[in-house]
Coordinates of C-alpha atoms and ligand atoms in Angstrom, one line a residue:
Chain W
X1 CA 105.6 66.7 88.9
X2 CA 101.9 66.3 89.6
X3 CA 100.8 69.4 91.5
X4 CA 98.9 68.8 94.6
X5 CA 95.7 70.8 95.1
X6 CA 94.4 71.9 98.5
X7 CA 91.2 73.7 99.6
X8 CA 93.3 76.3 101.4
X9 CA 97.1 76.9 101.8
X10 CA 98.1 78.9 104.7
X11 CA 101.5 80.6 104.8
X12 CA 102.9 81.0 108.3
X13 CA 102.2 78.9 111.4
X14 CA 101.8 81.8 113.8
X15 CA 98.6 82.3 115.9
X16 CA 96.7 83.6 112.8
X17 CA 97.7 80.9 110.5
X18 CA 97.3 78.1 113.0
X19 CA 93.9 79.3 114.0
X20 CA 92.7 79.5 110.4
X21 CA 94.1 76.0 109.7
X22 CA 92.5 74.6 112.8
X23 CA 89.1 76.0 112.0
X24 CA 89.1 74.8 108.4
X25 CA 90.5 71.4 109.1
X26 CA 87.8 70.9 111.7
X27 CA 85.3 71.6 108.9
X28 CA 86.9 68.7 107.0
X29 CA 88.8 70.9 104.4
X30 CA 92.1 69.8 102.9
X31 CA 94.3 72.4 104.4
X32 CA 98.0 73.0 104.1
X33 CA 99.8 75.0 106.7
X34 CA 103.3 75.9 105.6
X35 CA 106.0 77.3 108.1
X36 CA 109.5 78.2 107.2
X37 CA 110.8 77.5 110.7
X38 CA 112.2 74.1 111.5
X39 CA 109.1 73.8 113.9
X40 CA 106.2 76.1 114.3
X41 CA 107.1 79.0 116.7
X42 CA 110.8 78.6 116.3
X43 CA 110.9 81.9 114.3
X44 CA 108.5 83.8 116.6
X45 CA 108.9 86.1 119.6
X46 CA 106.8 88.7 121.3
X47 CA 106.7 90.7 124.5
X48 CA 105.0 88.2 126.6
X49 CA 101.4 87.9 127.3
X50 CA 98.3 87.0 125.4
X51 CA 94.7 88.2 126.3
X52 CA 92.7 85.0 126.5
X53 CA 89.2 85.9 125.1
X54 CA 89.9 85.3 121.4
X55 CA 91.3 81.8 121.8
X56 CA 88.9 80.8 124.6
X57 CA 86.1 81.4 122.1
X58 CA 87.7 78.9 119.6
X59 CA 89.2 76.3 122.1
X60 CA 87.2 76.7 125.3
X61 CA 89.5 76.5 128.4
X62 CA 92.6 76.1 126.2
X63 CA 94.8 76.9 129.2
X64 CA 94.1 73.4 130.5
X65 CA 96.3 71.9 127.8
X66 CA 98.2 74.8 126.2
X67 CA 101.6 75.5 127.5
X68 CA 101.0 78.7 129.2
X69 CA 103.2 80.3 131.8
X70 CA 101.3 82.5 134.5
X71 CA 97.9 84.3 134.5
X72 CA 98.7 88.1 135.0
X73 CA 97.2 89.5 138.0
X74 CA 99.3 92.5 138.5
X75 CA 100.0 95.5 136.1
X76 CA 102.6 98.0 136.8
X77 CA 103.5 101.2 134.8
X78 CA 106.9 102.6 135.7
X79 CA 108.2 106.0 134.6
X80 CA 111.9 106.2 134.9
X81 CA 114.2 109.1 134.9
X82 CA 117.8 108.6 136.1
X83 CA 117.9 107.5 139.8
X84 CA 114.1 108.1 140.2
X85 CA 111.1 106.1 139.1
X86 CA 107.5 106.3 139.8
X87 CA 105.3 103.3 139.5
X88 CA 101.6 102.7 139.5
X89 CA 100.4 99.2 140.3
X90 CA 97.1 97.7 139.6
X91 CA 96.1 94.3 140.8
X92 CA 93.0 92.1 140.1
X93 CA 93.1 88.9 142.0
X94 CA 90.1 87.5 140.0
X95 CA 92.4 87.4 136.9
X96 CA 94.2 84.7 138.6
X97 CA 91.3 82.2 138.2
X98 CA 89.6 80.8 135.1
X99 CA 88.7 82.3 132.6
X100 CA 92.1 83.9 133.0
X101 CA 92.1 87.5 131.6
X102 CA 95.6 87.2 130.1
X103 CA 98.4 84.7 130.3
X104 CA 102.2 85.0 129.9
X105 CA 103.6 82.7 127.2
X106 CA 106.8 81.6 125.4
X107 CA 106.0 81.5 121.8
X108 CA 108.3 78.5 120.8
X109 CA 106.1 76.2 123.0
X110 CA 102.8 77.9 122.5
X111 CA 102.9 78.4 118.7
X112 CA 104.0 74.7 118.4
X113 CA 101.0 73.6 120.5
X114 CA 98.6 75.7 118.5
X115 CA 99.9 74.4 115.1
X116 CA 99.7 70.8 116.6
X117 CA 96.0 71.4 117.4
X118 CA 95.5 72.3 113.7
X119 CA 97.3 69.0 112.7
X120 CA 95.2 67.0 115.1
X121 CA 92.1 68.5 113.5
X122 CA 93.4 67.2 110.2
X123 CA 95.4 70.0 108.7
X124 CA 98.7 69.0 107.0
X125 CA 101.5 71.0 108.6
X126 CA 104.8 71.3 106.6
X127 CA 107.7 72.9 108.4
X128 CA 111.1 73.9 107.1
X129 CA 109.6 75.2 103.9
X130 CA 109.9 78.9 102.8
X131 CA 107.2 80.1 100.5
X132 CA 109.0 82.1 97.7
X133 CA 106.2 83.3 95.6
X134 CA 102.5 83.0 94.5
X135 CA 101.2 81.2 91.4
X136 CA 98.7 83.2 89.5
X137 CA 96.4 82.3 86.7
X138 CA 94.6 85.2 84.9
X139 CA 95.6 87.5 87.7
X140 CA 94.1 85.2 90.3
X141 CA 96.1 83.6 93.1
X142 CA 96.0 79.9 92.6
X143 CA 98.7 78.5 94.7
X144 CA 102.3 78.9 96.0
X145 CA 105.8 78.3 94.9
X146 CA 108.4 77.1 97.4
X147 CA 111.7 76.3 95.8
X148 CA 111.0 73.9 93.1
X149 CA 107.6 72.8 94.5
X150 CA 104.4 74.3 93.4
X151 CA 101.2 73.7 95.3
X152 CA 97.7 74.7 94.2
X153 CA 94.8 75.9 96.3
X154 CA 91.4 77.6 95.9
X155 CA 92.5 80.2 98.5
X156 CA 95.9 81.2 99.9
X157 CA 95.9 82.9 103.4
X158 CA 99.0 85.1 103.9
X159 CA 99.5 84.8 107.7
X160 CA 103.2 85.4 107.3
X161 CA 103.7 88.1 109.9
X162 CA 104.8 91.7 109.9
X163 CA 107.4 91.5 107.1
X164 CA 104.7 90.0 104.8
X165 CA 106.5 89.3 101.6
X166 CA 103.6 87.2 100.5
X167 CA 101.0 90.1 100.8
X168 CA 103.6 92.3 98.9
X169 CA 104.0 89.7 96.2
X170 CA 100.3 89.6 95.9
X171 CA 100.3 93.4 95.3
X172 CA 98.1 93.9 98.4
X173 CA 100.7 95.2 100.8
X174 CA 103.2 98.1 100.4
X175 CA 106.5 98.2 102.0
X176 CA 106.1 100.1 105.3
X177 CA 108.0 103.1 106.5
X178 CA 110.2 103.1 109.5
X179 CA 107.7 105.3 111.3
X180 CA 105.1 102.5 111.0
X181 CA 107.0 99.8 112.8
X182 CA 109.0 99.3 115.9
X183 CA 111.9 97.0 116.6
X184 CA 111.4 94.8 119.7
X185 CA 114.5 93.3 121.4
X186 CA 114.2 90.9 124.3
X187 CA 116.1 88.6 126.6
X188 CA 114.7 85.7 128.5
X189 CA 116.2 85.4 131.8
X190 CA 116.0 82.3 133.9
X191 CA 115.2 82.5 137.6
X192 CA 113.6 80.0 140.0
X193 CA 109.8 80.0 140.3
X194 CA 110.1 80.9 144.0
X195 CA 112.4 83.8 143.4
X196 CA 110.1 85.3 140.7
X197 CA 107.0 85.0 143.0
X198 CA 108.8 86.6 145.9
X199 CA 110.4 89.3 144.0
X200 CA 107.2 90.4 142.4
X201 CA 105.0 89.6 145.5
X202 CA 102.9 87.0 143.7
X203 CA 101.3 84.0 145.3
X204 CA 101.4 80.6 143.6
X205 CA 101.5 80.7 139.9
X206 CA 100.3 84.2 139.5
X207 CA 102.1 86.5 137.1
X208 CA 103.0 90.2 136.6
X209 CA 103.3 92.5 133.7
X210 CA 105.3 95.8 133.8
X211 CA 105.8 98.5 131.3
X212 CA 108.5 101.1 131.5
X213 CA 108.7 104.6 129.9
X214 CA 111.3 107.2 130.0
X215 CA 115.0 107.1 129.9
X216 CA 115.1 103.4 129.1
X217 CA 114.8 104.4 125.4
X218 CA 116.8 107.6 125.9
X219 CA 113.7 109.6 125.0
X220 CA 113.1 107.7 121.9
X221 CA 109.6 106.7 121.0
X222 CA 109.1 103.3 122.7
X223 CA 109.5 101.7 126.0
X224 CA 110.4 98.7 128.1
X225 CA 108.5 95.6 129.1
X226 CA 108.7 92.8 131.7
X227 CA 106.6 89.7 132.0
X228 CA 107.0 87.0 134.5
X229 CA 106.9 83.3 133.0
X230 CA 106.9 80.4 135.3
X231 CA 110.7 80.3 135.8
X232 CA 112.0 83.1 133.6
X233 CA 111.4 86.7 132.9
X234 CA 110.9 88.2 129.5
X235 CA 112.5 91.6 129.6
X236 CA 112.9 93.9 126.6
X237 CA 112.6 97.2 124.8
X238 CA 110.5 98.4 121.9
X239 CA 111.8 101.4 119.9
X240 CA 110.2 102.7 116.6
X241 CA 112.4 102.0 113.7
X242 CA 111.9 105.7 112.7
X243 CA 113.7 106.7 115.9
X244 CA 116.4 104.2 115.4
X245 CA 117.0 105.5 112.0
X246 CA 118.3 108.8 113.5
X247 CA 119.7 107.5 116.8
X248 CA 123.0 108.0 118.5
X249 CA 122.4 104.8 120.4
X250 CA 122.8 101.3 119.4
X251 CA 119.7 99.2 120.4
X252 CA 122.0 96.5 121.7
X253 CA 123.6 99.0 124.1
X254 CA 120.2 100.3 125.2
X255 CA 119.3 96.7 126.1
X256 CA 122.4 96.1 128.2
X257 CA 122.0 99.5 129.8
X258 CA 118.4 98.6 130.6
X259 CA 119.4 95.6 132.6
X260 CA 122.0 97.6 134.5
X261 CA 119.4 100.3 135.4
X262 CA 119.0 100.5 139.1
X263 CA 115.3 100.1 138.7
X264 CA 115.7 96.9 136.8
X265 CA 118.9 95.2 138.0
X266 CA 117.4 94.0 141.3
X267 CA 114.5 92.4 139.6
X268 CA 116.7 90.1 137.4
X269 CA 119.6 89.7 139.7
X270 CA 121.1 86.2 139.8
X271 CA 119.3 85.3 136.7
X272 CA 120.7 83.6 133.6
X273 CA 120.2 84.8 130.0
X274 CA 118.9 81.9 128.0
X275 CA 118.0 83.7 124.8
X276 CA 118.4 87.1 122.9
X277 CA 115.7 87.8 120.3
X278 CA 114.2 90.5 118.2
X279 CA 111.2 91.1 115.9
X280 CA 109.3 94.0 114.4
X281 CA 105.9 95.2 115.7
X282 CA 103.3 96.8 113.3
X283 CA 102.7 100.0 115.1
X284 CA 100.6 102.2 112.8
X285 CA 97.5 99.9 112.9
X286 CA 94.9 101.0 110.1
X287 CA 97.4 103.4 108.7
X288 CA 99.5 100.6 107.5
X289 CA 96.8 98.1 106.7
X290 CA 97.2 96.5 103.2
X291 CA 94.2 95.5 101.1
X292 CA 92.8 92.6 103.1
X293 CA 91.8 90.3 100.2
X294 CA 92.2 89.8 96.5
X295 CA 91.4 87.2 93.9
X296 CA 92.1 83.9 95.7
X297 CA 94.0 85.5 98.7
X298 CA 93.3 86.7 102.2
X299 CA 95.7 88.6 104.5
X300 CA 95.6 87.9 108.4
X301 CA 97.3 88.9 111.7
X302 CA 100.5 91.0 111.6
X303 CA 100.6 90.8 107.9
X304 CA 97.5 92.9 107.9
X305 CA 98.9 95.3 110.5
X306 CA 96.5 94.0 113.2
X307 CA 98.3 95.2 116.3
X308 CA 97.0 97.6 119.0
X309 CA 99.5 99.4 120.9
X310 CA 98.0 102.0 123.5
X311 CA 101.2 102.5 125.3
X312 CA 99.8 100.7 128.4
X313 CA 98.4 97.8 126.4
X314 CA 100.0 95.9 123.6
X315 CA 97.9 93.4 121.8
X316 CA 98.6 91.4 118.6
X317 CA 98.0 87.8 119.4
X318 CA 94.3 88.1 120.1
X319 CA 94.0 90.2 116.9
X320 CA 95.9 87.5 114.9
X321 CA 93.7 84.7 116.3
X322 CA 90.4 86.6 115.7
X323 CA 91.6 87.5 112.1
X324 CA 92.5 83.9 111.4
X325 CA 89.0 82.9 112.5
X326 CA 87.4 85.5 110.2
X327 CA 89.6 84.3 107.3
X328 CA 88.6 80.8 107.9
X329 CA 84.9 81.7 107.9
X330 CA 85.3 83.7 104.8
X331 CA 86.9 80.8 103.1
X332 CA 83.9 78.7 104.1
X333 CA 81.5 81.3 102.8
X334 CA 83.3 81.5 99.5
X335 CA 83.2 77.6 99.2
X336 CA 79.5 77.6 99.8
X337 CA 79.1 79.9 96.7
X338 CA 82.0 78.3 94.9
X339 CA 83.4 81.7 94.3
X340 CA 87.0 82.4 95.4
X341 CA 87.3 85.7 93.5
X342 CA 87.8 89.1 95.4
X343 CA 84.1 89.5 95.5
X344 CA 83.5 86.0 96.8
X345 CA 86.0 86.4 99.6
X346 CA 84.7 89.8 100.6
X347 CA 82.9 88.4 103.5
X348 CA 86.2 88.7 105.3
X349 CA 86.0 92.4 105.5
X350 CA 82.5 92.1 106.9
X351 CA 83.4 89.6 109.5
X352 CA 86.3 91.7 110.7
X353 CA 84.2 94.8 110.8
X354 CA 81.6 92.9 113.1
X355 CA 84.5 91.6 115.3
X356 CA 86.6 93.5 117.9
X357 CA 89.4 93.6 115.3
X358 CA 88.2 96.4 113.3
X359 CA 86.0 97.9 115.9
X360 CA 89.0 98.5 118.2
X361 CA 91.5 99.5 115.5
X362 CA 88.9 102.0 114.3
X363 CA 88.2 103.3 117.8
X364 CA 91.9 103.8 118.5
X365 CA 92.7 104.9 115.1
X366 CA 94.5 108.1 116.2
X367 CA 96.4 106.5 119.3
X368 CA 99.6 105.8 117.2
X369 CA 99.9 109.5 116.4
X370 CA 99.3 110.5 119.9
X371 CA 101.8 107.9 121.2
X372 CA 104.3 109.4 118.9
X373 CA 104.4 112.6 120.8
X374 CA 108.0 112.9 122.1
X375 CA 106.9 114.6 125.3
X376 CA 105.6 111.1 126.3
X377 CA 109.1 109.7 126.4
X378 CA 111.0 112.7 127.9
X379 CA 109.1 115.5 129.6
X380 CA 106.3 113.5 131.3
X381 CA 108.5 110.9 132.9
X382 CA 110.8 113.8 134.0
X383 CA 107.9 115.8 135.4
X384 CA 106.3 113.0 137.2
X385 CA 109.5 111.6 138.7
X386 CA 110.7 115.1 139.6
X387 CA 107.5 115.9 141.4
X388 CA 107.4 112.7 143.5
X389 CA 111.1 113.4 144.3
X390 CA 110.2 116.8 145.6
X391 CA 107.2 115.5 147.5
X392 CA 109.2 112.8 149.4
X393 CA 112.5 114.5 149.9
X394 CA 113.2 115.9 153.3
X395 CA 116.3 117.9 153.5
X396 CA 115.6 120.6 156.2
X397 CA 115.3 123.3 153.5
X398 CA 112.6 126.0 153.5
X399 CA 109.1 124.6 153.4
X400 CA 107.2 124.7 150.0
X401 CA 103.5 123.6 149.8
X402 CA 102.5 120.9 147.4
X403 CA 101.0 123.3 144.8
X404 CA 104.1 125.2 144.6
X405 CA 106.1 122.1 144.1
X406 CA 103.8 121.1 141.3
X407 CA 104.2 124.4 139.6
X408 CA 107.9 124.7 140.0
X409 CA 108.2 121.2 138.5
X410 CA 106.0 121.9 135.6
X411 CA 107.9 125.1 134.9
X412 CA 111.1 123.2 135.0
X413 CA 109.8 120.6 132.6
X414 CA 109.2 123.4 130.0
X415 CA 105.9 121.7 128.9
X416 CA 103.8 124.7 129.7
X417 CA 100.4 124.4 131.5
X418 CA 98.4 124.7 128.2
X419 CA 100.3 122.0 126.5
X420 CA 99.8 119.8 129.6
X421 CA 96.1 120.3 129.5
X422 CA 96.0 119.7 125.8
X423 CA 97.9 116.5 125.9
X424 CA 95.8 115.3 128.9
X425 CA 92.6 115.9 127.2
X426 CA 93.8 114.4 124.0
X427 CA 95.0 111.3 125.7
X428 CA 91.8 110.9 127.7
X429 CA 89.9 111.2 124.3
X430 CA 92.1 109.0 122.1
X431 CA 93.2 106.2 124.4
Chain A
X1 CA 123.9 91.2 136.2
X2 CA 127.1 91.4 134.1
X3 CA 127.0 93.2 130.8
X4 CA 127.3 90.9 127.9
X5 CA 128.8 91.5 124.5
X6 CA 126.6 90.9 121.5
X7 CA 128.9 87.9 120.5
X8 CA 128.2 86.3 123.9
X9 CA 124.5 86.9 123.6
X10 CA 124.2 85.5 120.1
X11 CA 126.4 82.5 121.3
X12 CA 123.6 81.5 123.6
X13 CA 121.1 81.5 120.7
X14 CA 120.6 78.5 118.5
X15 CA 121.2 78.9 114.8
X16 CA 121.2 76.6 111.8
X17 CA 123.4 78.6 109.7
X18 CA 123.0 78.2 105.9
X19 CA 126.7 78.1 104.8
X20 CA 125.7 78.0 101.1
X21 CA 123.3 80.8 100.9
X22 CA 123.3 84.3 102.4
X23 CA 119.7 85.6 102.9
X24 CA 120.8 89.1 103.2
X25 CA 123.2 90.7 100.7
X26 CA 124.6 94.2 100.6
X27 CA 125.7 96.3 97.8
X28 CA 128.7 97.9 99.3
X29 CA 129.2 100.5 96.7
X30 CA 125.8 101.9 97.7
X31 CA 126.6 101.8 101.4
X32 CA 129.7 103.8 100.7
X33 CA 127.6 106.7 99.9
X34 CA 125.4 106.3 103.0
X35 CA 126.0 109.0 105.6
X36 CA 124.5 107.8 108.9
X37 CA 124.6 104.1 108.3
X38 CA 121.6 103.5 110.5
X39 CA 121.9 99.7 110.2
X40 CA 124.9 99.8 112.6
X41 CA 122.8 101.3 115.3
X42 CA 119.5 99.5 114.6
X43 CA 120.3 95.9 114.1
X44 CA 119.5 94.0 117.4
X45 CA 122.1 91.5 116.5
X46 CA 124.8 94.0 115.9
X47 CA 125.7 92.4 112.7
X48 CA 126.5 95.7 110.8
X49 CA 129.8 97.3 111.7
X50 CA 131.6 100.1 110.3
X51 CA 135.4 100.4 109.9
X52 CA 137.1 103.3 108.2
X53 CA 133.8 104.1 106.5
X54 CA 133.4 100.7 105.1
X55 CA 130.5 98.6 106.2
X56 CA 131.0 95.0 107.1
X57 CA 128.2 92.5 107.6
X58 CA 127.7 88.9 108.7
X59 CA 124.4 87.1 108.1
X60 CA 125.1 84.3 110.5
X61 CA 123.7 85.7 113.7
X62 CA 120.6 87.3 112.0
X63 CA 117.4 87.3 114.2
X64 CA 115.3 87.8 111.1
X65 CA 113.6 90.9 112.5
X66 CA 113.7 92.9 109.3
X67 CA 114.8 96.1 111.0
X68 CA 117.8 96.7 108.6
X69 CA 115.6 96.4 105.6
X70 CA 113.2 99.2 107.1
X71 CA 115.9 101.6 108.4
X72 CA 118.1 101.6 105.3
X73 CA 117.6 104.8 103.4
X74 CA 119.2 103.7 100.2
X75 CA 117.1 102.0 97.7
X76 CA 118.6 98.8 96.6
X77 CA 121.5 98.6 99.1
X78 CA 120.0 95.6 101.0
X79 CA 118.6 92.6 99.3
X80 CA 116.6 90.9 102.1
X81 CA 114.8 87.7 102.5
X82 CA 114.3 85.0 105.1
X83 CA 116.8 82.1 105.1
X84 CA 115.8 79.0 103.3
X85 CA 113.3 76.8 105.0
X86 CA 114.7 75.2 108.2
X87 CA 117.8 77.5 108.3
X88 CA 118.5 80.5 110.5
X89 CA 117.5 81.4 114.0
X90 CA 115.8 78.7 116.1
X91 CA 114.0 80.5 119.0
X92 CA 113.7 78.0 122.0
X93 CA 111.8 80.4 124.1
X94 CA 110.4 83.3 122.0
Ligands
LIG1 C1 108.5 92.9 120.9 C2 107.1 92.5 120.6 C3 106.2 92.5 121.8 C4 104.9 92.1 121.6 N1 104.2 91.9 122.7 C5 102.9 91.4 122.6 C6 102.2 91.0 123.7 O1 102.7 91.1 124.9 N2 100.9 90.6 123.5 C7 100.4 90.4 122.3 O2 99.2 90.0 122.2 N3 101.0 90.7 121.2 C8 102.3 91.2 121.3 N4 103.0 91.4 120.2 C9 102.4 91.3 118.9 C10 102.2 89.7 118.4 O3 103.6 89.1 118.6 C11 101.9 89.5 117.0 O4 100.8 90.5 116.7 C12 101.5 88.1 116.7 O5 102.6 87.3 116.9 C13 101.0 88.0 115.2 O6 100.7 86.8 114.8 P1 100.8 86.3 113.4 O7 100.3 84.8 113.3 O8 100.1 87.3 112.5 O9 102.2 86.4 112.9 P2 103.7 85.7 113.4 O10 103.4 85.2 114.8 O11 104.7 86.6 113.2 O12 103.7 84.3 112.6 C14 104.1 84.4 111.2 C15 104.7 83.0 110.7 O13 104.8 83.0 109.3 C16 106.0 82.4 109.1 N5 106.4 82.8 107.8 C17 106.7 84.1 107.4 N6 107.0 84.1 106.0 C18 107.0 82.9 105.6 C19 107.3 82.3 104.3 N7 107.5 83.0 103.3 N8 107.1 80.9 104.2 C20 106.7 80.1 105.3 N9 106.5 80.7 106.5 C21 106.6 82.0 106.6 C22 106.9 82.9 110.3 O14 108.0 82.0 110.3 C23 106.0 82.8 111.4 O15 106.1 81.5 112.0 C24 104.4 91.8 120.4 C25 105.3 91.9 119.2 C26 106.6 92.1 119.4 C27 107.5 92.1 118.2
LIG2 S1 121.8 101.8 106.1 FE1 121.7 100.7 104.2 S2 123.0 101.9 102.7 FE2 123.5 102.6 104.8 S3 125.3 101.4 105.2 FE3 123.5 100.4 106.1 S4 122.9 98.9 104.6 FE4 124.3 100.3 103.6
LIG3 S1 117.1 91.2 110.0 FE1 117.3 92.1 112.0 S2 118.9 90.9 113.0 FE2 119.0 90.3 110.9 S3 120.5 91.7 110.0 FE3 118.6 92.8 109.8 S4 118.4 94.0 111.6 FE4 120.0 92.6 112.0

C-alpha cells in the first residue's frame, strides 16, 4: 500500500492534540489527528472545570460557540469529619461575566467541539483508530502504525494522555509509579437547572465548584470534588494510586459512601445518575515528566505530566492547551529550518519555559510532596471540624474560653504545636 | 439517593464491547502468588473479584483508566492496552 505522508501526525484528540492540530492546520499544514475513541471526547473525563485563559488566547471568546456549562463564581473548600463539616466559601461575581475566569464543562461535548475546530481549520481527523506503534528510520520517528496501516510524517506529537503508551514506545517516558498518579472516579448526576441554581445559591447560569477533604477518602491522600453543570452535577473522588495499593477500602464503595455522606446527600437529592467514569491524573508534575522531545517526536499535555494539583486548585486542561500550542509552534520552527531532529525540535522546551506551563510547574515543584502529607487528610480536618464543633456547641457545661478550646483541640489532634507551625509555614511557602 | 451496585452503575454507561479481543489479559498463575490483590480494591469498575483466593476478571465494563496496571505489584501479571479503535467505553458526558 502507498504510504501517506503528512507534515504532522498527532496522536490523541484531547485538548492538547486538538489545539496543536488546529494551530498547524490554520498555517496550512497537512495535519492528521488520530483518536482511538469513536468520536473525540468519548474516552475522556475530568473533574469539571477549565480555566479559560489558555484557550481564550487561541480562540478569543471561545465560550460564545463552545459547549460550555456554567462560569464558576463560587469556590468552596469543605473539611469533613463524620457528622461535622467546615466550609470556606469564596465568591467573585465578576467571574460570571466575560472573559469568564473558569467554566465547567462536560468533556464528551467539549472535546468533540475542539476537534471539530481543528477539522474546520483543515486538519484531517480520523476517529476509531488506535495507534499501536511508531515507525522509526535510523532511530528517528517518521510515522505511526495503526493495525495494518502505516502513516508517515515529519513530526509525530504524542498527545495521548496520562497512560502515554506512545511516549513510552518512543523511549521518552518511563512507566510511572503508583505514588505519581491518582485515580479519579466520578458520577454525573442529572438535576434540573433551577434546582441546581437554588441549591447552590447561584443566580442565572452561574456555577459553583467545591472541593472536599477529610473522611471522604478515609484519610487516604486525595479528596472529593463537585462541579455544577447546566443541568447536572459532576461529583467524584480522587485518590492516589499509591494509597489504593494498600487500601482496605474499595474505591467504588468510597464513591457510594460519599454520595450518602450527610454533607453531600442533600446536594444531590432527587438526582439521577447518568454516567459512572474514571481516569488517572498525573499528580507528580515535574517529577514524572518524560523527555519532552526526541528525533521526530514531541510530547504534550498529560502525556508529559503537565498537571498542577495544589489541593485547592486542579489544572490540566489549560496546561494541555498551552503545551499543544507550544508543540505547534515548535513544529513550525522546525519546518522553517527543515530540521525535524531532536535539536531542530528543541524550541519546544524553550517555548514551554517561557509560558506559564513550566513557570508554574517549577514554582510549585514541591507541592506534590507537601500534599502527600497524611496529616492533610486526617488530623487537620479533624482539628478544624472539632474546633468549630466546640465553638458552636452550647450544652450548659462549664465555660471554656476560645483559646482553651483551641489548645484542647490541638492536644486532642496529636499534631503538636511545632508540627502545626511547621506545616503552616511550609504550606504558605510551597503553595 | 439510593446506593447503587457497580453492575447497575456500569449498566448506565455506554460500551461497544469487543467480543473478539480482550484488551486486558491476566496471567492467573502470577496472580495466585499475589498477597494483597490491590486490583480488587482499586478498579473503579470493580472488575477484579477474588473468590477462594483466585482472581476473576471481566474486561467488558472497563473504563480504561489504567489504575490496575499501575497498582499491580507483580511484573507481567497484567498485559494492558486500550481496546481496539472504536471499541470500549463511550462517555456521553465525561
Ligand atoms: C478526575 C480528574 C479530574 C480532573 N479535574 C480537572 C479540572 O477540573 N480542571 C482541569 O483543568 N483539569 C482537570 N483534570 C486534568 C485534565 O483532565 C487533563 O490534564 C487533560 O484532559 C489533559 O488533556 P490531554 O489532551 O493531554 O489528554 P486527554 O484529554 O487524556 O486526551 C488524550 C486523547 O488521546 C487518545 N489516545 C490515547 N492513546 C491513543 C492511541 N494509542 N491512539 C489513538 N488515540 C489515543 C485518548 O482517547 C484521548 O482522547 C482532571 C483529571 C482527572 C482524571
Ligand atoms: S494486583 Fe496484579 S498480580 Fe495481584 S491479583 Fe491483581 S492483577 Fe494479579
Ligand atoms: S483500566 Fe481501570 S476500569 Fe479498566 S480494569 Fe483497569 S482499573 Fe478497572
